[in-house]
N, CA, C and O atoms as a Tinker XYZ file with bonds, in Angstrom:
   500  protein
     1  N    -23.341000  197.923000 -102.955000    73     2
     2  CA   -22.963000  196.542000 -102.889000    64     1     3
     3  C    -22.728000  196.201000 -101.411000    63     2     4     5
     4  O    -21.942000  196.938000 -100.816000    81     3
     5  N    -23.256000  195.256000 -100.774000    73     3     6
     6  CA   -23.006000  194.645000  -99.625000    64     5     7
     7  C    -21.368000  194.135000  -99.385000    63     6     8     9
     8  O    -20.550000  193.521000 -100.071000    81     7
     9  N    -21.376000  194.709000  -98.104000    73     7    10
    10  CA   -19.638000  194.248000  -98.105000    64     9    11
    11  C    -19.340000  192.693000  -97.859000    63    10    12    13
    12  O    -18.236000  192.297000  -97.484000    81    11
    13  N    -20.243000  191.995000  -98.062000    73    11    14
    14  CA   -20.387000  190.268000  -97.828000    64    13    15
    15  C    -19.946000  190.029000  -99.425000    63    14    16    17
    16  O    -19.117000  189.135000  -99.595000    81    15
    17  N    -20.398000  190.707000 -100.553000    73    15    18
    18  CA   -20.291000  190.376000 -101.753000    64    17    19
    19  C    -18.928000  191.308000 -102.495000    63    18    20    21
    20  O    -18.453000  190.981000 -103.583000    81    19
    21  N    -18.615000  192.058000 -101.985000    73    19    22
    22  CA   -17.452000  192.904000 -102.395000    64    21    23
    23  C    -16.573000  192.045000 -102.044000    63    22    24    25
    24  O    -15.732000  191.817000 -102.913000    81    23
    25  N    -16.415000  191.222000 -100.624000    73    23    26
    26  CA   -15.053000  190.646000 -100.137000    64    25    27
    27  C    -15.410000  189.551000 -101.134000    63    26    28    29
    28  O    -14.477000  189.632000 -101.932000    81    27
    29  N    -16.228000  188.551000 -101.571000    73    27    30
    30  CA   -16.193000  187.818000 -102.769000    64    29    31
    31  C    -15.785000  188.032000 -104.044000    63    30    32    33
    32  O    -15.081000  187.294000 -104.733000    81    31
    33  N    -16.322000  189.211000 -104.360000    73    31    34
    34  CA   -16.030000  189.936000 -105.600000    64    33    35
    35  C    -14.421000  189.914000 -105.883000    63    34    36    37
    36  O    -13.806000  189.388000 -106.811000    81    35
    37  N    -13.858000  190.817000 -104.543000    73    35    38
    38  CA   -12.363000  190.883000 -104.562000    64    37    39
    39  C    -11.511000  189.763000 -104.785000    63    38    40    41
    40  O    -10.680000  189.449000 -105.637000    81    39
    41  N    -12.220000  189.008000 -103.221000    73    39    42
    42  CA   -11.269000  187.541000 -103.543000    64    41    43
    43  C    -11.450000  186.520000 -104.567000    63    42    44    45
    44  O    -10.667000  185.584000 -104.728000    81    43
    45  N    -12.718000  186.764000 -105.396000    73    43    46
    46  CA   -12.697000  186.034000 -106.366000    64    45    47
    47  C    -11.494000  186.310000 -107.991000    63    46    48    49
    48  O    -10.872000  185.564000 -108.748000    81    47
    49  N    -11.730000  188.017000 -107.834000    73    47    50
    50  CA   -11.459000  188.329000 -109.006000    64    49    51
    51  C     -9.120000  188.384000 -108.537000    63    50    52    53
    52  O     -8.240000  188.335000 -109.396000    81    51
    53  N     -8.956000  188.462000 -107.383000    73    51    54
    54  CA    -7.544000  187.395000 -107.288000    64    53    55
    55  C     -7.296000  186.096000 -106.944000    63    54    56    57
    56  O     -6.272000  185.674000 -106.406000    81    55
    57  N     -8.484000  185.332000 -107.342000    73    55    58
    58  CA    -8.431000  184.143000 -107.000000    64    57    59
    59  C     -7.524000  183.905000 -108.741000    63    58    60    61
    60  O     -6.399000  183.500000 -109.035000    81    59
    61  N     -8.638000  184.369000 -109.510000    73    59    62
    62  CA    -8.980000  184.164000 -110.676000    64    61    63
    63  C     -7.980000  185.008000 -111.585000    63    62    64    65
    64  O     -8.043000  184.874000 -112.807000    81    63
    65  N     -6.873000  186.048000 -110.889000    73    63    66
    66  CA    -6.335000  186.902000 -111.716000    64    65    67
    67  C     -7.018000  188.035000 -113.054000    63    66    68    69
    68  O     -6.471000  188.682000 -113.948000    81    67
    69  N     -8.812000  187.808000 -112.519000    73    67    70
    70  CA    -9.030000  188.948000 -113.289000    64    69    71
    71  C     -8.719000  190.554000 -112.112000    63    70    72    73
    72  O     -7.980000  190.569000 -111.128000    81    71
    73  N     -9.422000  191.542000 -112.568000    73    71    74
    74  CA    -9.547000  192.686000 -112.629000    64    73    75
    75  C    -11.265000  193.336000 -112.845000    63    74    76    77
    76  O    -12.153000  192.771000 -113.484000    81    75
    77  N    -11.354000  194.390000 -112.258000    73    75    78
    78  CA   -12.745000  194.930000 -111.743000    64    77    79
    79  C    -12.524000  196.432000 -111.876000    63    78    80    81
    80  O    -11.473000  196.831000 -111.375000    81    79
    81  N    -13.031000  197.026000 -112.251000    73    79    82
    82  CA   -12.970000  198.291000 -112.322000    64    81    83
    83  C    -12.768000  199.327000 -111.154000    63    82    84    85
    84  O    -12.209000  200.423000 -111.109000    81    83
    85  N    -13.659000  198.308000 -109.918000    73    83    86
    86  CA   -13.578000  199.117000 -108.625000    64    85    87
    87  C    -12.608000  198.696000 -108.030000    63    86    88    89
    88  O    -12.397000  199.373000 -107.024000    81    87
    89  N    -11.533000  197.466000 -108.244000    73    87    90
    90  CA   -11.009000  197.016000 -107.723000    64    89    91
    91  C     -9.619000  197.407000 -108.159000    63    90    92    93
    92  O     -9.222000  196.877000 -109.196000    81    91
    93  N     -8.767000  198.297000 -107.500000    73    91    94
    94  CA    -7.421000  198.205000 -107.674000    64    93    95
    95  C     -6.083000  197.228000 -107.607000    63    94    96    97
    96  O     -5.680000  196.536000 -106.673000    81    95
    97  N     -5.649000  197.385000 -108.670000    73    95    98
    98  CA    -4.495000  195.973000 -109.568000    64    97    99
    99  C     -3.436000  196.590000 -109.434000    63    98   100   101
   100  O     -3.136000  197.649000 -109.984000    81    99
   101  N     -2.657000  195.819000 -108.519000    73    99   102
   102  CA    -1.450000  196.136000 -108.617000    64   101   103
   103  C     -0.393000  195.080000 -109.336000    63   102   104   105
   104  O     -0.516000  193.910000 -108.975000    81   103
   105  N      0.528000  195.341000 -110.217000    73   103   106
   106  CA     1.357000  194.728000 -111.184000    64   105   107
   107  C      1.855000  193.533000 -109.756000    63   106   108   109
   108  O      1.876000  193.705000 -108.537000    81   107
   109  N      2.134000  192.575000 -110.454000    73   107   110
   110  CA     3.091000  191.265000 -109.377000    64   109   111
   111  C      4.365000  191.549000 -109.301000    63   110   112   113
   112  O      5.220000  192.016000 -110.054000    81   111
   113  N      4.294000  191.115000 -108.086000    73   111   114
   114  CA     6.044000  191.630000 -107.710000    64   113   115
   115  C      6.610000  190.098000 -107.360000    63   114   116   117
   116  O      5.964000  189.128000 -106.961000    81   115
   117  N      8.324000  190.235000 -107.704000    73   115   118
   118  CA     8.601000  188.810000 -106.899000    64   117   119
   119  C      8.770000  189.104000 -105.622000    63   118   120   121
   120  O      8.669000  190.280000 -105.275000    81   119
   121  N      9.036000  188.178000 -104.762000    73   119   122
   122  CA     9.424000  187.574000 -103.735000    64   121   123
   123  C     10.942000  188.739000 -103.067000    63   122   124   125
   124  O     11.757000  189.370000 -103.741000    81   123
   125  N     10.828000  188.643000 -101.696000    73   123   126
   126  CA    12.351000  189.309000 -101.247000    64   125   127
   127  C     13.513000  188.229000 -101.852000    63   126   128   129
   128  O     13.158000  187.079000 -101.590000    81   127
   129  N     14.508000  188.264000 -102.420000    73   127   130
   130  CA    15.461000  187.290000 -102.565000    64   129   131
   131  C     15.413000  186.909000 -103.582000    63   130   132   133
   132  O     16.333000  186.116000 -103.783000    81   131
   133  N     14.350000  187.151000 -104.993000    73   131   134
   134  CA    13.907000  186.903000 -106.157000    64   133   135
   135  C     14.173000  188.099000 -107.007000    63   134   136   137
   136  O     14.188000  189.234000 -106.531000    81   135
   137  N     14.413000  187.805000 -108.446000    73   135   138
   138  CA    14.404000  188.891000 -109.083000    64   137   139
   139  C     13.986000  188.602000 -110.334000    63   138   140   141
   140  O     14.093000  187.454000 -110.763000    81   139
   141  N     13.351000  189.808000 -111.229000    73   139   142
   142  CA    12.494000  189.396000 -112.355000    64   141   143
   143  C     13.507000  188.704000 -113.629000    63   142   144   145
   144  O     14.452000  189.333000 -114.105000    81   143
   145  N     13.310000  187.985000 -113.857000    73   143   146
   146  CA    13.964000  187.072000 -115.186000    64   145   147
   147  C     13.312000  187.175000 -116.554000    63   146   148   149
   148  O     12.305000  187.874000 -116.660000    81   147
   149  N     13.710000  186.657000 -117.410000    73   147   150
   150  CA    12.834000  186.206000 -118.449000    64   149   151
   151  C     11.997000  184.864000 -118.721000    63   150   152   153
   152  O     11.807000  184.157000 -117.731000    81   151
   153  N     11.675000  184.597000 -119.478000    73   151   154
   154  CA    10.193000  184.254000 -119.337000    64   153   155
   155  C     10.732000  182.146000 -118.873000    63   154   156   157
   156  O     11.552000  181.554000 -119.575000    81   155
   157  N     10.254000  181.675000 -118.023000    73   155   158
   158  CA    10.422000  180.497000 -117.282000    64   157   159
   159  C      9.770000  179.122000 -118.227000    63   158   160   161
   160  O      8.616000  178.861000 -118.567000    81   159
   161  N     11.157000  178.366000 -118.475000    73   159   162
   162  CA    11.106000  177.228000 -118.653000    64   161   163
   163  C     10.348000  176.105000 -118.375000    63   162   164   165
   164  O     10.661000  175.968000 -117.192000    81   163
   165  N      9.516000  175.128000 -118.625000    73   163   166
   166  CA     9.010000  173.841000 -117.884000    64   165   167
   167  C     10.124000  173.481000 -117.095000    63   166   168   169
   168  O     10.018000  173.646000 -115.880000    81   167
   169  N     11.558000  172.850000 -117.726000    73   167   170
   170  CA    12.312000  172.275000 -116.810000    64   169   171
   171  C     13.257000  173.446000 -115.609000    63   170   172   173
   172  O     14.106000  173.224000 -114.746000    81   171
   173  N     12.756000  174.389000 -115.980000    73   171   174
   174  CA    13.398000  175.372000 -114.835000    64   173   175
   175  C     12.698000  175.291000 -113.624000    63   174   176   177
   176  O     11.534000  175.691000 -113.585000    81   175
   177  N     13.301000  174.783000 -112.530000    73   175   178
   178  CA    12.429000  174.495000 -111.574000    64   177   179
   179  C     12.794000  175.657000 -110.134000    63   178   180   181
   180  O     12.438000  175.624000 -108.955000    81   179
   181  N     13.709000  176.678000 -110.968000    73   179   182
   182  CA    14.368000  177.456000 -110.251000    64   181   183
   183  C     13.268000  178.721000 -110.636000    63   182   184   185
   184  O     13.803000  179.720000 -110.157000    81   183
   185  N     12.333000  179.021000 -111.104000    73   183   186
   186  CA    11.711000  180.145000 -112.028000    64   185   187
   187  C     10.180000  179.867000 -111.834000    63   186   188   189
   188  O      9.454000  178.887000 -112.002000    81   187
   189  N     10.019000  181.068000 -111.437000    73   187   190
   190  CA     8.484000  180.741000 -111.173000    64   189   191
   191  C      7.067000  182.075000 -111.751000    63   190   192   193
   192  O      7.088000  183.252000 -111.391000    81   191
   193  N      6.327000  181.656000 -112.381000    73   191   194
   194  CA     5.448000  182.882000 -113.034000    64   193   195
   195  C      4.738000  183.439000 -112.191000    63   194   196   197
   196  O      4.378000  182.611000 -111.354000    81   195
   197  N      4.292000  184.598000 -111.961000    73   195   198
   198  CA     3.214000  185.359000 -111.494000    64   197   199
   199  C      2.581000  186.061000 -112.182000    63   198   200   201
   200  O      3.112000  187.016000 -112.750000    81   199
   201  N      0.829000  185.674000 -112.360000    73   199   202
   202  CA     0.133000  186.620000 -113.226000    64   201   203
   203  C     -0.800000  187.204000 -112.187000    63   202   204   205
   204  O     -1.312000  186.537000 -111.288000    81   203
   205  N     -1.002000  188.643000 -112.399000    73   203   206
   206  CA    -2.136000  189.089000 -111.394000    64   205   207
   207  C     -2.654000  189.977000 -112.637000    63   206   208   209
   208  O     -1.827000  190.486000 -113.395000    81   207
   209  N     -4.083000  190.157000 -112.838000    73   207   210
   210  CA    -4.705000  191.592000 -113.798000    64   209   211
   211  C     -4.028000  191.942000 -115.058000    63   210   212   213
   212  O     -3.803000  193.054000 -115.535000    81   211
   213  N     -3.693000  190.523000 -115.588000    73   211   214
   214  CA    -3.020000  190.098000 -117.349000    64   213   215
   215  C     -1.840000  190.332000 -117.053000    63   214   216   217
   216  O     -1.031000  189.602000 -117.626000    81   215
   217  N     -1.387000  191.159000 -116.295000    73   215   218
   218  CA     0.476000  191.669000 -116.077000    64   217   219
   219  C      1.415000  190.606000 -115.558000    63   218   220   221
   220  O      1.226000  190.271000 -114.389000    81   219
   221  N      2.566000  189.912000 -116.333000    73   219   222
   222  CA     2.848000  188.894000 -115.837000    64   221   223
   223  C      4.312000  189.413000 -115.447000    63   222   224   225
   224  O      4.819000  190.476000 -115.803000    81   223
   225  N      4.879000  188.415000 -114.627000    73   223   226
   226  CA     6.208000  188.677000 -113.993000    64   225   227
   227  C      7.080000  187.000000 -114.209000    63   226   228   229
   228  O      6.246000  186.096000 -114.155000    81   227
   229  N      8.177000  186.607000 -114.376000    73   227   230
   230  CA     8.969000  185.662000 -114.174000    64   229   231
   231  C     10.030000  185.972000 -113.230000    63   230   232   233
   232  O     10.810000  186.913000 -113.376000    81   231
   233  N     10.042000  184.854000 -111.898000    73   231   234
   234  CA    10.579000  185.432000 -111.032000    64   233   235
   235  C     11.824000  184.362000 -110.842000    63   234   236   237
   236  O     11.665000  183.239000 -111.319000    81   235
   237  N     13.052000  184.672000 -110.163000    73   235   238
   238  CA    13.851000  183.279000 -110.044000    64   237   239
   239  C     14.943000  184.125000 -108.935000    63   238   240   241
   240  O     15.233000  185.320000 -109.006000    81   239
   241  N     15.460000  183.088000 -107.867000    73   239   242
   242  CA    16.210000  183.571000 -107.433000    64   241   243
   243  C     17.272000  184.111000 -107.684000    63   242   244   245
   244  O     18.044000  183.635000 -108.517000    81   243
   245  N     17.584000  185.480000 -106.854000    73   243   246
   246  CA    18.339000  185.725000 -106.883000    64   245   247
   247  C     19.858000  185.494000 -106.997000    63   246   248   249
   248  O     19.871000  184.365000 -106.505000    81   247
   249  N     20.818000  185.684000 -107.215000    73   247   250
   250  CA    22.184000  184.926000 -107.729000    64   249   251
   251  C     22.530000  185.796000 -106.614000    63   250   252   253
   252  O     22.039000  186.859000 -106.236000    81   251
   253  N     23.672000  184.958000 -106.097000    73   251   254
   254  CA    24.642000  185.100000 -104.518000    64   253   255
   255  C     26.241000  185.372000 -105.208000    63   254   256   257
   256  O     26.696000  184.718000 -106.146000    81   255
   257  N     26.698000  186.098000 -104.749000    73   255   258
   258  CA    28.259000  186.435000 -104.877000    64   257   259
   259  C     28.540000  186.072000 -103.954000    63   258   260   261
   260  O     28.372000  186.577000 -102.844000    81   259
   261  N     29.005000  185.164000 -104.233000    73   259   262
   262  CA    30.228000  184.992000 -102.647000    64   261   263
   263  C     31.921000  184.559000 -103.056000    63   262   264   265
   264  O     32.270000  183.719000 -103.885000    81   263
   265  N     32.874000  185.494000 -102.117000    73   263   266
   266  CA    33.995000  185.402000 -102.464000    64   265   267
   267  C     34.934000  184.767000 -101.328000    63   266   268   269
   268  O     36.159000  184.655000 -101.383000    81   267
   269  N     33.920000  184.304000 -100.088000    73   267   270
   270  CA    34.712000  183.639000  -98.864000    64   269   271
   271  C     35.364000  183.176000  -98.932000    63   270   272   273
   272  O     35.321000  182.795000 -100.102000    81   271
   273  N     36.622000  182.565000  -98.264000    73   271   274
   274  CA    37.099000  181.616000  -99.009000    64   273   275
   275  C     36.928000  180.488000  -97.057000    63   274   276   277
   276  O     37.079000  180.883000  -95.901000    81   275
   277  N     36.669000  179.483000  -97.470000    73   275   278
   278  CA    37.182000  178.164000  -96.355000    64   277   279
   279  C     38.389000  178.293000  -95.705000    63   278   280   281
   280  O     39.360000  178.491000  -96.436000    81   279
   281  N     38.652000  178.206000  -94.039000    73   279   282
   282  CA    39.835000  178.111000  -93.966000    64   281   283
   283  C     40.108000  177.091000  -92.735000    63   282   284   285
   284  O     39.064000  176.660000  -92.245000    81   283
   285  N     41.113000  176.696000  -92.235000    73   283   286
   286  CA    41.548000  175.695000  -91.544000    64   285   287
   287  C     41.230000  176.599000  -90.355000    63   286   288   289
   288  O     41.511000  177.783000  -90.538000    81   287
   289  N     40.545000  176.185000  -88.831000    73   287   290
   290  CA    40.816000  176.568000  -87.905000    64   289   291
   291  C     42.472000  177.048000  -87.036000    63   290   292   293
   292  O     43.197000  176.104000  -87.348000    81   291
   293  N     43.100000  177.763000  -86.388000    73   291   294
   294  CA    44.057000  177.653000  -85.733000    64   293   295
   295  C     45.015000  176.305000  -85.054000    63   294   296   297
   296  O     44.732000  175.882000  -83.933000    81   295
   297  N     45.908000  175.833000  -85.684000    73   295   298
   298  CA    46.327000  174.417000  -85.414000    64   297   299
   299  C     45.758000  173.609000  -86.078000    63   298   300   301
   300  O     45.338000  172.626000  -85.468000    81   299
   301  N     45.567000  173.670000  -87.236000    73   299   302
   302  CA    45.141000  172.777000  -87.917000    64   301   303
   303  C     46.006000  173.679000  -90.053000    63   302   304   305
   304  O     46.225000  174.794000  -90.528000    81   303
   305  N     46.118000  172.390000  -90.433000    73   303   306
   306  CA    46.510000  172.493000  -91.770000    64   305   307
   307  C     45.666000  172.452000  -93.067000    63   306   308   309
   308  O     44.623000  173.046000  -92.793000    81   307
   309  N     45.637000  172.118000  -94.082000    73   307   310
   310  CA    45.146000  171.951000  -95.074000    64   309   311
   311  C     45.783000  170.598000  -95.589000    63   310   312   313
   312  O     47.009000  170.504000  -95.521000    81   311
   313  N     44.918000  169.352000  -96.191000    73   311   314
   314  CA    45.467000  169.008000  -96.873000    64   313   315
   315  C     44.423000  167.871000  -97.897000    63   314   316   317
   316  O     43.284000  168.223000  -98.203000    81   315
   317  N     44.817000  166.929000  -98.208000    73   315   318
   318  CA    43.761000  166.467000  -99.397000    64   317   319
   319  C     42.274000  166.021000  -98.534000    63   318   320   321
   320  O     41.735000  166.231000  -97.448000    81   319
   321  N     42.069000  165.379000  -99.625000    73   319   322
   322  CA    40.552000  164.825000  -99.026000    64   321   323
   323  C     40.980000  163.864000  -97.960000    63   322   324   325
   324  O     41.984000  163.176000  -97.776000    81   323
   325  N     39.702000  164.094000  -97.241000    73   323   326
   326  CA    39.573000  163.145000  -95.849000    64   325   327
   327  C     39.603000  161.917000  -96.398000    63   326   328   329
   328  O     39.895000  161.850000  -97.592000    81   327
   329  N     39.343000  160.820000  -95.738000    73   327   330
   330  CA    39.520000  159.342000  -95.661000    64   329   331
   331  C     38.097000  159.565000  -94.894000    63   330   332   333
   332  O     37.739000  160.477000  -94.148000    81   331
   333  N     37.416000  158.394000  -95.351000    73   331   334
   334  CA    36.542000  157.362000  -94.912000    64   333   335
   335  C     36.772000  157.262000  -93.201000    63   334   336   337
   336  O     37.664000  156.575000  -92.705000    81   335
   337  N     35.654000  158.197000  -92.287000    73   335   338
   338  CA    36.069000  157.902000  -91.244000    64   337   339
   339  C     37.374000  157.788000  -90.485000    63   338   340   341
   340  O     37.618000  157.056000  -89.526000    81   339
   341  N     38.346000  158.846000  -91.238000    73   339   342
   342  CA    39.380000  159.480000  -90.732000    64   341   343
   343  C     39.524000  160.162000  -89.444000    63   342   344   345
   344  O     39.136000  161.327000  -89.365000    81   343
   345  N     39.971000  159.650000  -88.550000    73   343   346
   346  CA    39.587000  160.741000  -87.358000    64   345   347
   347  C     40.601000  162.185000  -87.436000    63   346   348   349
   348  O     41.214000  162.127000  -88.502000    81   347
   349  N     40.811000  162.897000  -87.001000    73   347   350
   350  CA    41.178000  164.253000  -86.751000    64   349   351
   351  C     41.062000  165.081000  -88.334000    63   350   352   353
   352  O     41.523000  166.217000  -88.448000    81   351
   353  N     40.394000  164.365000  -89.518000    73   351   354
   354  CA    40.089000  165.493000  -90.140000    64   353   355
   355  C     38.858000  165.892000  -90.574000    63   354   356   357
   356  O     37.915000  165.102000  -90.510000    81   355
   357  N     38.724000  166.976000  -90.997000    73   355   358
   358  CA    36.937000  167.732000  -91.506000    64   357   359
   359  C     37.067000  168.220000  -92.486000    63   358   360   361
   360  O     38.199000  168.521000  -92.866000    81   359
   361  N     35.919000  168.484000  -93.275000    73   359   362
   362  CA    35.957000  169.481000  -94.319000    64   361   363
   363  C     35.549000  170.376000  -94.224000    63   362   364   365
   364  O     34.335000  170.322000  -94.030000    81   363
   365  N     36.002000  171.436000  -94.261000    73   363   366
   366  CA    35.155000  172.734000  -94.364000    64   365   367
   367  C     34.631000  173.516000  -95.697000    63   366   368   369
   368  O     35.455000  173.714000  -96.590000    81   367
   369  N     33.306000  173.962000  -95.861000    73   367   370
   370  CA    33.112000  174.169000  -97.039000    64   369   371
   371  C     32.431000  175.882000  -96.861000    63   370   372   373
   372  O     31.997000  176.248000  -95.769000    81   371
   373  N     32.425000  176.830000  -98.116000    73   371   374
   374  CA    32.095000  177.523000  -97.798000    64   373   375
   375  C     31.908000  178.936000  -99.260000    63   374   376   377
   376  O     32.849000  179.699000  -99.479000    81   375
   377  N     30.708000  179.014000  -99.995000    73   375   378
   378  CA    30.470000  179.520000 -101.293000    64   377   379
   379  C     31.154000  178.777000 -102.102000    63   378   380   381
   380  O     31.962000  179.310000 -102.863000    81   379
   381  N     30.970000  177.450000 -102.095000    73   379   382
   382  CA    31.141000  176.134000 -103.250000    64   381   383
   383  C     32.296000  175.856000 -103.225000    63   382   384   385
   384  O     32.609000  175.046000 -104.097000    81   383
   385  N     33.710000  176.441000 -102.086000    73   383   386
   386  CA    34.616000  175.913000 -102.033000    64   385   387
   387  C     34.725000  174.906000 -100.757000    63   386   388   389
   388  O     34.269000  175.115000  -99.632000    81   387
   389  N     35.366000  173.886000 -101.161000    73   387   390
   390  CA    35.923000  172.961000  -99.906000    64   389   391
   391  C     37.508000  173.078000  -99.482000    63   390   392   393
   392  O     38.218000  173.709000 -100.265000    81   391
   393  N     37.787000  172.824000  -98.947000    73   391   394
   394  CA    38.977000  172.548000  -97.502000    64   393   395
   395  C     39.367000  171.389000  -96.449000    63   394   396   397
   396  O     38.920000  171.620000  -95.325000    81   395
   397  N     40.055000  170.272000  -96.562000    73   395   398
   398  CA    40.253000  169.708000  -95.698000    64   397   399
   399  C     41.261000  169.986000  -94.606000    63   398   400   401
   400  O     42.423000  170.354000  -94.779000    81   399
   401  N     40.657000  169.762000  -93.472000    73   399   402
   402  CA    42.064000  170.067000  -92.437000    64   401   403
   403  C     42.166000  168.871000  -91.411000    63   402   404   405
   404  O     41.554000  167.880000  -91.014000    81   403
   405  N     43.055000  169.425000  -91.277000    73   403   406
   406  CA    43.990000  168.126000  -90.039000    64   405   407
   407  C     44.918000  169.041000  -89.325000    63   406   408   409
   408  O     45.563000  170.060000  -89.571000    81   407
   409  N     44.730000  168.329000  -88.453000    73   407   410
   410  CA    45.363000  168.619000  -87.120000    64   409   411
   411  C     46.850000  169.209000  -87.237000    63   410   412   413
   412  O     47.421000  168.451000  -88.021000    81   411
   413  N     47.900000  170.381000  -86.752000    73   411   414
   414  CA    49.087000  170.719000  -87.298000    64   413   415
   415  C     49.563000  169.273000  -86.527000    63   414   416   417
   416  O     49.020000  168.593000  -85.656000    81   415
   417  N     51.075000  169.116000  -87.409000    73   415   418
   418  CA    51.818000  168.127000  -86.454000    64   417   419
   419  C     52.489000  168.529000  -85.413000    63   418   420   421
   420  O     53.269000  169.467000  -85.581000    81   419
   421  N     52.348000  167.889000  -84.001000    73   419   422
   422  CA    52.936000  169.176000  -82.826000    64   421   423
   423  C     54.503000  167.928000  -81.962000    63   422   424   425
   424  O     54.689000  167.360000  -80.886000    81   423
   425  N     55.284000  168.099000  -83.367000    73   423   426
   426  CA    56.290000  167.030000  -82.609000    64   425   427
   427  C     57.634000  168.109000  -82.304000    63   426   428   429
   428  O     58.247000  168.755000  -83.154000    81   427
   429  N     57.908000  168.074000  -80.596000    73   427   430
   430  CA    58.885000  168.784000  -80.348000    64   429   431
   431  C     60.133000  168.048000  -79.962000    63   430   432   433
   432  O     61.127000  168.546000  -79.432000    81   431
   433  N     59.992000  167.099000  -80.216000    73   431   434
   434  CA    61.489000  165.933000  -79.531000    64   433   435
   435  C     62.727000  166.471000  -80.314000    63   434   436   437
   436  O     62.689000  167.146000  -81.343000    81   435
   437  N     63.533000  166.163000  -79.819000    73   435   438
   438  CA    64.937000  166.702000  -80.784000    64   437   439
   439  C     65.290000  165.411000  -80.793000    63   438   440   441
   440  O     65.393000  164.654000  -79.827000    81   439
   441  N     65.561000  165.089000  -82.478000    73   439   442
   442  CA    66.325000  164.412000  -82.934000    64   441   443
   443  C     67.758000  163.403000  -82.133000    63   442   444   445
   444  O     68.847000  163.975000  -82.082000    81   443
   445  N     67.670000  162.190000  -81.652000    73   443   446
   446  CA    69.187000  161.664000  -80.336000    64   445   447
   447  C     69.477000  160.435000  -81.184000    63   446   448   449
   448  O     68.723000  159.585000  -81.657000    81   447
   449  N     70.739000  160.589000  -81.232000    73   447   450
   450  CA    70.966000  158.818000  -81.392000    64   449   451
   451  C     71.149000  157.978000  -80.085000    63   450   452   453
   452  O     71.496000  158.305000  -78.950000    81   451
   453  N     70.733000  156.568000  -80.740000    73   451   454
   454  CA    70.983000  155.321000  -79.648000    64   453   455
   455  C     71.752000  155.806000  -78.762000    63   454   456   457
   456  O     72.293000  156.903000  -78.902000    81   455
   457  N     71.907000  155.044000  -77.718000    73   455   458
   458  CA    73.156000  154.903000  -76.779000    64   457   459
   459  C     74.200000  154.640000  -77.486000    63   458   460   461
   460  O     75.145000  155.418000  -77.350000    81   459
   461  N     74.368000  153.357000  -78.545000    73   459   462
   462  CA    75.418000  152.699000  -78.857000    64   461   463
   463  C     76.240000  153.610000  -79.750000    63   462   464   465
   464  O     77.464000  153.559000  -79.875000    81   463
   465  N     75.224000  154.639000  -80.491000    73   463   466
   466  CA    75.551000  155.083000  -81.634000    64   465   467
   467  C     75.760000  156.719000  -81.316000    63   466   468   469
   468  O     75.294000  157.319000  -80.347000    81   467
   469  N     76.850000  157.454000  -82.734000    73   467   470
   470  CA    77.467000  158.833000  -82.202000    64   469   471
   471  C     77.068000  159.171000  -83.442000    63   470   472   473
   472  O     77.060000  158.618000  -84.542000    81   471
   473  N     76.490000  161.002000  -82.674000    73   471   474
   474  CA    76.207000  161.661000  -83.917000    64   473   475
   475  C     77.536000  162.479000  -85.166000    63   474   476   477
   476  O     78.669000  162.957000  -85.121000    81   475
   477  N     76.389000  162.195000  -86.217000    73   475   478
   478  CA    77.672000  162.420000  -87.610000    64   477   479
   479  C     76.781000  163.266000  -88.516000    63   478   480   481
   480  O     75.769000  163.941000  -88.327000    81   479
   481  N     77.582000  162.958000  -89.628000    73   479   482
   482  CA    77.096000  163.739000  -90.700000    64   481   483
   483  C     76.053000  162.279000  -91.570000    63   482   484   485
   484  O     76.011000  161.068000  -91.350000    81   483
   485  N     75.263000  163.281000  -92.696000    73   483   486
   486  CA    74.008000  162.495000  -93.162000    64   485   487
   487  C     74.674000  161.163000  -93.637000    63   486   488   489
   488  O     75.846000  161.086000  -94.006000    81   487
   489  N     73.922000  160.282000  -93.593000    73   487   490
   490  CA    73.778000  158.490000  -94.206000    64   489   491
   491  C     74.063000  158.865000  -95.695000    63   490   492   493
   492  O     73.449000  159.556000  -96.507000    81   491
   493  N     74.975000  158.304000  -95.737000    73   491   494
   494  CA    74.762000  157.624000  -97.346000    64   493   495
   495  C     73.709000  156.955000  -97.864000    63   494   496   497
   496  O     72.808000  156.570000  -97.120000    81   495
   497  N     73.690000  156.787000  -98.860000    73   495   498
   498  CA    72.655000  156.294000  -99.837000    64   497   499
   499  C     73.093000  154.379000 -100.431000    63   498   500
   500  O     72.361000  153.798000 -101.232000    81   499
């Protein structure tokens, strides 16, 4: 056989997912990051088939563990959701958890009364 018609032969017969006698078939493999599943849905758009030489494979990504957790940078707190163009806070997100932070509060003044006025014990109610 002319090697003009063998490279046809070959690439035809994986174009086509047949098989050739001279031609060695190797089973389908998934993807790095994929792993074999069972057999793929129409609406699974996460799952994908591979047939090579009748041998079929269903492939779908792989599933991620993640146990990170989000955390507030240094000087900064946790607290609810941001506001609409809030300035000093962000969210941080991180394996499907979120985090808002804000800025710590950095107030060092000590507590003075007025001039007019002398310190006591707490206000009544």
């Amino acid at each position: 056989m002319r090697p003009s018609l063998l490279l046809f032969v070959v690439t035809s017969a994986a174009l086509l997912g047949g098989c050739f006698k001279d031609v060695p078939c190797k089973a389908p493999v998934c993807s790095e990051g994929e792993t074999a599943a069972g057999a793929c849905d129409a609406s699974d758009r996460g799952c994908r088939t591979l047939e090579v030489c009748g041998l079929v494979v269903h492939c779908r990504a792989a599933p991620v563990t993640c146990t990170a957790q989000p955390t507030c940078a240094e000087g900064e707190v946790p607290g609810g959701a941001c506001g609409a163009g809030e300035p000093g806070c962000r969210s941080v997100s991180l394996c499907g958890t979120t985090v808002h932070c804000r800025a710590e509060a950095q107030c060092r003044a000590a507590p003075a009364c007025e001039p007019d006025e002398e310190a006591g014990s707490a206000c009544a109610a």
